[in-house]
Amino acid sequence: MSGGGAAPAVIAGLSLVAPATAAAASAGAGVSVAVGMSFGAAGAGLVGYKVARRTGDIAEFEFDLVRGRA
């Protein structure tokens, strides 16, 4: 699930826990954007870490042309 899809769920979950907090949070449209951006940034950081961990030891890389049957 992306941050944009998770933001409404987080705000809906807040309404179950603290109705006053949910009302204040949903009053501004920027809150949903901020929550979505934080989920997106966290996901991008995690992906970057995992890619660096898998590809960090690669010293040489090249593309080879593969031709199929005509």
mmCIF file of N, CA, C and O in Angstrom:
data_model
loop_
_atom_site.group_PDB
_atom_site.id
_atom_site.type_symbol
_atom_site.label_atom_id
_atom_site.label_comp_id
_atom_site.label_asym_id
_atom_site.label_seq_id
_atom_site.Cartn_x
_atom_site.Cartn_y
_atom_site.Cartn_z
ATOM 1 N N MET A 1 0.848 -1.165 0.000
ATOM 2 C CA MET A 1 0.000 0.000 0.000
ATOM 3 C C MET A 1 0.893 1.226 0.000
ATOM 4 O O MET A 1 1.870 1.296 0.727
ATOM 5 N N SER A 2 0.554 2.176 -0.823
ATOM 6 C CA SER A 2 1.353 3.397 -0.890
ATOM 7 C C SER A 2 0.921 4.379 0.192
ATOM 8 O O SER A 2 -0.107 4.213 0.838
ATOM 9 N N GLY A 3 1.719 5.412 0.367
ATOM 10 C CA GLY A 3 1.407 6.421 1.372
ATOM 11 C C GLY A 3 0.099 7.139 1.075
ATOM 12 O O GLY A 3 -0.664 7.470 1.980
ATOM 13 N N GLY A 4 -0.184 7.382 -0.199
ATOM 14 C CA GLY A 4 -1.433 8.048 -0.565
ATOM 15 C C GLY A 4 -2.652 7.218 -0.229
ATOM 16 O O GLY A 4 -3.711 7.738 0.113
ATOM 17 N N GLY A 5 -2.516 5.907 -0.317
ATOM 18 C CA GLY A 5 -3.630 5.032 0.042
ATOM 19 C C GLY A 5 -3.737 4.815 1.539
ATOM 20 O O GLY A 5 -4.814 4.562 2.067
ATOM 21 N N ALA A 6 -2.615 4.929 2.238
ATOM 22 C CA ALA A 6 -2.617 4.688 3.678
ATOM 23 C C ALA A 6 -3.086 5.897 4.474
ATOM 24 O O ALA A 6 -3.603 5.743 5.579
ATOM 25 N N ALA A 7 -2.921 7.094 3.945
ATOM 26 C CA ALA A 7 -3.266 8.309 4.697
ATOM 27 C C ALA A 7 -4.732 8.342 5.132
ATOM 28 O O ALA A 7 -5.019 8.624 6.304
ATOM 29 N N PRO A 8 -5.698 8.061 4.249
ATOM 30 C CA PRO A 8 -7.093 8.066 4.714
ATOM 31 C C PRO A 8 -7.367 7.004 5.780
ATOM 32 O O PRO A 8 -8.145 7.231 6.699
ATOM 33 N N ALA A 9 -6.687 5.866 5.681
ATOM 34 C CA ALA A 9 -6.874 4.813 6.678
ATOM 35 C C ALA A 9 -6.327 5.247 8.034
ATOM 36 O O ALA A 9 -6.922 4.949 9.072
ATOM 37 N N VAL A 10 -5.209 5.958 8.028
ATOM 38 C CA VAL A 10 -4.636 6.445 9.278
ATOM 39 C C VAL A 10 -5.569 7.458 9.922
ATOM 40 O O VAL A 10 -5.828 7.419 11.124
ATOM 41 N N ILE A 11 -6.099 8.364 9.133
ATOM 42 C CA ILE A 11 -7.021 9.373 9.668
ATOM 43 C C ILE A 11 -8.306 8.712 10.162
ATOM 44 O O ILE A 11 -8.843 9.082 11.205
ATOM 45 N N ALA A 12 -8.785 7.696 9.449
ATOM 46 C CA ALA A 12 -9.978 6.974 9.907
ATOM 47 C C ALA A 12 -9.685 6.249 11.220
ATOM 48 O O ALA A 12 -10.538 6.196 12.109
ATOM 49 N N GLY A 13 -8.486 5.701 11.355
ATOM 50 C CA GLY A 13 -8.109 5.039 12.599
ATOM 51 C C GLY A 13 -8.028 6.016 13.747
ATOM 52 O O GLY A 13 -8.393 5.702 14.881
ATOM 53 N N LEU A 14 -7.587 7.234 13.465
ATOM 54 C CA LEU A 14 -7.554 8.261 14.504
ATOM 55 C C LEU A 14 -8.956 8.595 15.006
ATOM 56 O O LEU A 14 -9.141 8.904 16.179
ATOM 57 N N SER A 15 -9.936 8.524 14.124
ATOM 58 C CA SER A 15 -11.294 8.857 14.538
ATOM 59 C C SER A 15 -11.848 7.845 15.531
ATOM 60 O O SER A 15 -12.708 8.174 16.341
ATOM 61 N N LEU A 16 -11.348 6.617 15.471
ATOM 62 C CA LEU A 16 -11.777 5.609 16.438
ATOM 63 C C LEU A 16 -11.111 5.824 17.797
ATOM 64 O O LEU A 16 -11.701 5.562 18.833
ATOM 65 N N VAL A 17 -9.868 6.285 17.778
ATOM 66 C CA VAL A 17 -9.109 6.447 19.009
ATOM 67 C C VAL A 17 -9.430 7.763 19.708
ATOM 68 O O VAL A 17 -9.712 7.798 20.895
ATOM 69 N N ALA A 18 -9.357 8.846 18.964
ATOM 70 C CA ALA A 18 -9.564 10.170 19.556
ATOM 71 C C ALA A 18 -10.357 11.040 18.587
ATOM 72 O O ALA A 18 -9.794 11.607 17.667
ATOM 73 N N PRO A 19 -11.679 11.124 18.771
ATOM 74 C CA PRO A 19 -12.500 11.893 17.831
ATOM 75 C C PRO A 19 -12.080 13.359 17.694
ATOM 76 O O PRO A 19 -12.113 13.913 16.603
ATOM 77 N N ALA A 20 -11.656 13.986 18.768
ATOM 78 C CA ALA A 20 -11.247 15.394 18.675
ATOM 79 C C ALA A 20 -9.980 15.529 17.838
ATOM 80 O O ALA A 20 -9.862 16.452 17.035
ATOM 81 N N THR A 21 -9.068 14.590 17.997
ATOM 82 C CA THR A 21 -7.831 14.620 17.214
ATOM 83 C C THR A 21 -8.139 14.377 15.741
ATOM 84 O O THR A 21 -7.571 15.027 14.869
ATOM 85 N N ALA A 22 -9.037 13.446 15.469
ATOM 86 C CA ALA A 22 -9.394 13.153 14.084
ATOM 87 C C ALA A 22 -10.076 14.342 13.426
ATOM 88 O O ALA A 22 -9.820 14.640 12.264
ATOM 89 N N ALA A 23 -10.920 15.030 14.175
ATOM 90 C CA ALA A 23 -11.590 16.197 13.611
ATOM 91 C C ALA A 23 -10.576 17.277 13.289
ATOM 92 O O ALA A 23 -10.644 17.919 12.239
ATOM 93 N N ALA A 24 -9.620 17.473 14.181
ATOM 94 C CA ALA A 24 -8.587 18.480 13.930
ATOM 95 C C ALA A 24 -7.688 18.064 12.766
ATOM 96 O O ALA A 24 -7.287 18.900 11.958
ATOM 97 N N ALA A 25 -7.380 16.785 12.689
ATOM 98 C CA ALA A 25 -6.495 16.302 11.626
ATOM 99 C C ALA A 25 -7.166 16.359 10.262
ATOM 100 O O ALA A 25 -6.535 16.699 9.263
ATOM 101 N N SER A 26 -8.439 16.005 10.208
ATOM 102 C CA SER A 26 -9.118 15.989 8.916
ATOM 103 C C SER A 26 -9.585 17.372 8.500
ATOM 104 O O SER A 26 -10.034 17.550 7.365
ATOM 105 N N ALA A 27 -9.481 18.347 9.392
ATOM 106 C CA ALA A 27 -9.901 19.699 9.039
ATOM 107 C C ALA A 27 -8.994 20.298 7.980
ATOM 108 O O ALA A 27 -9.445 21.039 7.123
ATOM 109 N N GLY A 28 -7.725 19.977 8.020
ATOM 110 C CA GLY A 28 -6.793 20.516 7.031
ATOM 111 C C GLY A 28 -6.461 19.483 5.986
ATOM 112 O O GLY A 28 -6.132 18.351 6.306
ATOM 113 N N ALA A 29 -6.554 19.874 4.737
ATOM 114 C CA ALA A 29 -6.228 18.940 3.653
ATOM 115 C C ALA A 29 -4.732 18.650 3.613
ATOM 116 O O ALA A 29 -4.309 17.597 3.134
ATOM 117 N N GLY A 30 -3.928 19.549 4.141
ATOM 118 C CA GLY A 30 -2.483 19.363 4.140
ATOM 119 C C GLY A 30 -2.034 18.225 5.024
ATOM 120 O O GLY A 30 -0.959 17.660 4.814
ATOM 121 N N VAL A 31 -2.826 17.880 6.027
ATOM 122 C CA VAL A 31 -2.451 16.783 6.923
ATOM 123 C C VAL A 31 -2.406 15.472 6.152
ATOM 124 O O VAL A 31 -1.478 14.682 6.312
ATOM 125 N N SER A 32 -3.377 15.243 5.312
ATOM 126 C CA SER A 32 -3.400 14.014 4.519
ATOM 127 C C SER A 32 -2.196 13.949 3.588
ATOM 128 O O SER A 32 -1.586 12.895 3.432
ATOM 129 N N VAL A 33 -1.851 15.082 3.017
ATOM 130 C CA VAL A 33 -0.686 15.127 2.134
ATOM 131 C C VAL A 33 0.587 14.867 2.935
ATOM 132 O O VAL A 33 1.471 14.128 2.491
ATOM 133 N N ALA A 34 0.689 15.451 4.119
ATOM 134 C CA ALA A 34 1.880 15.256 4.943
ATOM 135 C C ALA A 34 2.031 13.802 5.369
ATOM 136 O O ALA A 34 3.135 13.251 5.360
ATOM 137 N N VAL A 35 0.933 13.162 5.737
ATOM 138 C CA VAL A 35 0.984 11.755 6.129
ATOM 139 C C VAL A 35 1.378 10.900 4.926
ATOM 140 O O VAL A 35 2.231 10.013 5.036
ATOM 141 N N GLY A 36 0.818 11.197 3.777
ATOM 142 C CA GLY A 36 1.169 10.456 2.562
ATOM 143 C C GLY A 36 2.625 10.622 2.187
ATOM 144 O O GLY A 36 3.294 9.662 1.799
ATOM 145 N N MET A 37 3.125 11.841 2.325
ATOM 146 C CA MET A 37 4.529 12.089 1.995
ATOM 147 C C MET A 37 5.461 11.385 2.969
ATOM 148 O O MET A 37 6.511 10.879 2.578
ATOM 149 N N SER A 38 5.083 11.322 4.236
ATOM 150 C CA SER A 38 5.953 10.642 5.201
ATOM 151 C C SER A 38 5.998 9.137 4.937
ATOM 152 O O SER A 38 7.055 8.517 5.047
ATOM 153 N N PHE A 39 4.858 8.548 4.577
ATOM 154 C CA PHE A 39 4.870 7.130 4.213
ATOM 155 C C PHE A 39 5.696 6.907 2.952
ATOM 156 O O PHE A 39 6.443 5.938 2.849
ATOM 157 N N GLY A 40 5.572 7.809 1.990
ATOM 158 C CA GLY A 40 6.341 7.691 0.750
ATOM 159 C C GLY A 40 7.832 7.823 0.991
ATOM 160 O O GLY A 40 8.642 7.072 0.439
ATOM 161 N N ALA A 41 8.220 8.781 1.821
ATOM 162 C CA ALA A 41 9.643 8.983 2.115
ATOM 163 C C ALA A 41 10.217 7.791 2.870
ATOM 164 O O ALA A 41 11.341 7.353 2.595
ATOM 165 N N ALA A 42 9.460 7.258 3.805
ATOM 166 C CA ALA A 42 9.936 6.091 4.555
ATOM 167 C C ALA A 42 10.087 4.891 3.624
ATOM 168 O O ALA A 42 11.076 4.147 3.718
ATOM 169 N N GLY A 43 9.140 4.694 2.727
ATOM 170 C CA GLY A 43 9.225 3.580 1.782
ATOM 171 C C GLY A 43 10.396 3.734 0.823
ATOM 172 O O GLY A 43 11.094 2.764 0.526
ATOM 173 N N ALA A 44 10.627 4.960 0.358
ATOM 174 C CA ALA A 44 11.748 5.200 -0.552
ATOM 175 C C ALA A 44 13.072 4.956 0.156
ATOM 176 O O ALA A 44 14.003 4.388 -0.430
ATOM 177 N N GLY A 45 13.169 5.364 1.409
ATOM 178 C CA GLY A 45 14.397 5.123 2.165
ATOM 179 C C GLY A 45 14.654 3.642 2.366
ATOM 180 O O GLY A 45 15.793 3.175 2.249
ATOM 181 N N LEU A 46 13.610 2.886 2.646
ATOM 182 C CA LEU A 46 13.753 1.446 2.841
ATOM 183 C C LEU A 46 14.174 0.761 1.547
ATOM 184 O O LEU A 46 15.061 -0.096 1.549
ATOM 185 N N VAL A 47 13.568 1.149 0.432
ATOM 186 C CA VAL A 47 13.933 0.558 -0.862
ATOM 187 C C VAL A 47 15.380 0.898 -1.201
ATOM 188 O O VAL A 47 16.141 0.041 -1.655
ATOM 189 N N GLY A 48 15.777 2.148 -0.985
ATOM 190 C CA GLY A 48 17.154 2.541 -1.257
ATOM 191 C C GLY A 48 18.151 1.744 -0.438
ATOM 192 O O GLY A 48 19.195 1.320 -0.935
ATOM 193 N N TYR A 49 17.834 1.526 0.827
ATOM 194 C CA TYR A 49 18.704 0.737 1.704
ATOM 195 C C TYR A 49 18.839 -0.698 1.190
ATOM 196 O O TYR A 49 19.938 -1.249 1.119
ATOM 197 N N LYS A 50 17.711 -1.308 0.821
ATOM 198 C CA LYS A 50 17.749 -2.701 0.371
ATOM 199 C C LYS A 50 18.470 -2.850 -0.965
ATOM 200 O O LYS A 50 19.193 -3.820 -1.176
ATOM 201 N N VAL A 51 18.280 -1.892 -1.875
ATOM 202 C CA VAL A 51 18.980 -1.950 -3.166
ATOM 203 C C VAL A 51 20.479 -1.784 -2.953
ATOM 204 O O VAL A 51 21.283 -2.504 -3.549
ATOM 205 N N ALA A 52 20.866 -0.849 -2.103
ATOM 206 C CA ALA A 52 22.288 -0.644 -1.826
ATOM 207 C C ALA A 52 22.910 -1.874 -1.176
ATOM 208 O O ALA A 52 24.053 -2.235 -1.471
ATOM 209 N N ARG A 53 22.150 -2.532 -0.327
ATOM 210 C CA ARG A 53 22.665 -3.738 0.332
ATOM 211 C C ARG A 53 22.867 -4.874 -0.667
ATOM 212 O O ARG A 53 23.820 -5.630 -0.582
ATOM 213 N N ARG A 54 21.964 -4.990 -1.638
ATOM 214 C CA ARG A 54 22.073 -6.080 -2.620
ATOM 215 C C ARG A 54 23.104 -5.791 -3.700
ATOM 216 O O ARG A 54 23.727 -6.704 -4.225
ATOM 217 N N THR A 55 23.249 -4.538 -4.091
ATOM 218 C CA THR A 55 24.108 -4.213 -5.226
ATOM 219 C C THR A 55 25.395 -3.510 -4.812
ATOM 220 O O THR A 55 26.159 -3.088 -5.666
ATOM 221 N N GLY A 56 25.670 -3.371 -3.538
ATOM 222 C CA GLY A 56 26.836 -2.633 -3.076
ATOM 223 C C GLY A 56 28.169 -3.262 -3.441
ATOM 224 O O GLY A 56 29.167 -2.569 -3.590
ATOM 225 N N ASP A 57 28.223 -4.572 -3.622
ATOM 226 C CA ASP A 57 29.481 -5.269 -3.913
ATOM 227 C C ASP A 57 29.742 -5.437 -5.401
ATOM 228 O O ASP A 57 30.761 -6.021 -5.776
ATOM 229 N N ILE A 58 28.860 -4.946 -6.254
ATOM 230 C CA ILE A 58 29.049 -5.094 -7.707
ATOM 231 C C ILE A 58 30.116 -4.114 -8.171
ATOM 232 O O ILE A 58 30.005 -2.907 -7.964
ATOM 233 N N ALA A 59 31.179 -4.654 -8.799
ATOM 234 C CA ALA A 59 32.266 -3.810 -9.264
ATOM 235 C C ALA A 59 32.180 -3.545 -10.763
ATOM 236 O O ALA A 59 32.636 -2.519 -11.241
ATOM 237 N N GLU A 60 31.586 -4.471 -11.519
ATOM 238 C CA GLU A 60 31.530 -4.332 -12.964
ATOM 239 C C GLU A 60 30.142 -4.738 -13.440
ATOM 240 O O GLU A 60 29.588 -5.743 -12.991
ATOM 241 N N PHE A 61 29.605 -3.961 -14.362
ATOM 242 C CA PHE A 61 28.261 -4.228 -14.883
ATOM 243 C C PHE A 61 28.241 -3.870 -16.352
ATOM 244 O O PHE A 61 28.800 -2.855 -16.765
ATOM 245 N N GLU A 62 27.607 -4.698 -17.166
ATOM 246 C CA GLU A 62 27.466 -4.388 -18.588
ATOM 247 C C GLU A 62 26.204 -5.026 -19.136
ATOM 248 O O GLU A 62 25.652 -5.966 -18.572
ATOM 249 N N PHE A 63 25.735 -4.471 -20.251
ATOM 250 C CA PHE A 63 24.581 -5.020 -20.960
ATOM 251 C C PHE A 63 25.099 -5.822 -22.144
ATOM 252 O O PHE A 63 26.007 -5.385 -22.871
ATOM 253 N N ASP A 64 24.525 -7.004 -22.364
ATOM 254 C CA ASP A 64 24.857 -7.828 -23.526
ATOM 255 C C ASP A 64 23.642 -7.878 -24.432
ATOM 256 O O ASP A 64 22.501 -8.044 -23.969
ATOM 257 N N LEU A 65 23.897 -7.763 -25.739
ATOM 258 C CA LEU A 65 22.815 -7.823 -26.714
ATOM 259 C C LEU A 65 22.437 -9.285 -26.930
ATOM 260 O O LEU A 65 23.270 -10.134 -27.224
ATOM 261 N N VAL A 66 21.164 -9.599 -26.761
ATOM 262 C CA VAL A 66 20.651 -10.938 -26.972
ATOM 263 C C VAL A 66 19.693 -10.881 -28.159
ATOM 264 O O VAL A 66 18.712 -10.153 -28.132
ATOM 265 N N ARG A 67 19.975 -11.639 -29.188
ATOM 266 C CA ARG A 67 19.132 -11.626 -30.379
ATOM 267 C C ARG A 67 18.288 -12.881 -30.420
ATOM 268 O O ARG A 67 18.768 -13.988 -30.220
ATOM 269 N N GLY A 68 17.016 -12.672 -30.653
ATOM 270 C CA GLY A 68 16.101 -13.800 -30.773
ATOM 271 C C GLY A 68 16.015 -14.275 -32.210
ATOM 272 O O GLY A 68 16.676 -13.753 -33.114
ATOM 273 N N ARG A 69 15.194 -15.255 -32.437
ATOM 274 C CA ARG A 69 15.009 -15.772 -33.811
ATOM 275 C C ARG A 69 14.150 -14.801 -34.604
ATOM 276 O O ARG A 69 13.194 -14.229 -34.116
ATOM 277 N N ALA A 70 14.467 -14.682 -35.876
ATOM 278 C CA ALA A 70 13.734 -13.758 -36.754
ATOM 279 C C ALA A 70 12.638 -14.456 -37.485
ATOM 280 O O ALA A 70 12.549 -15.589 -37.669
#
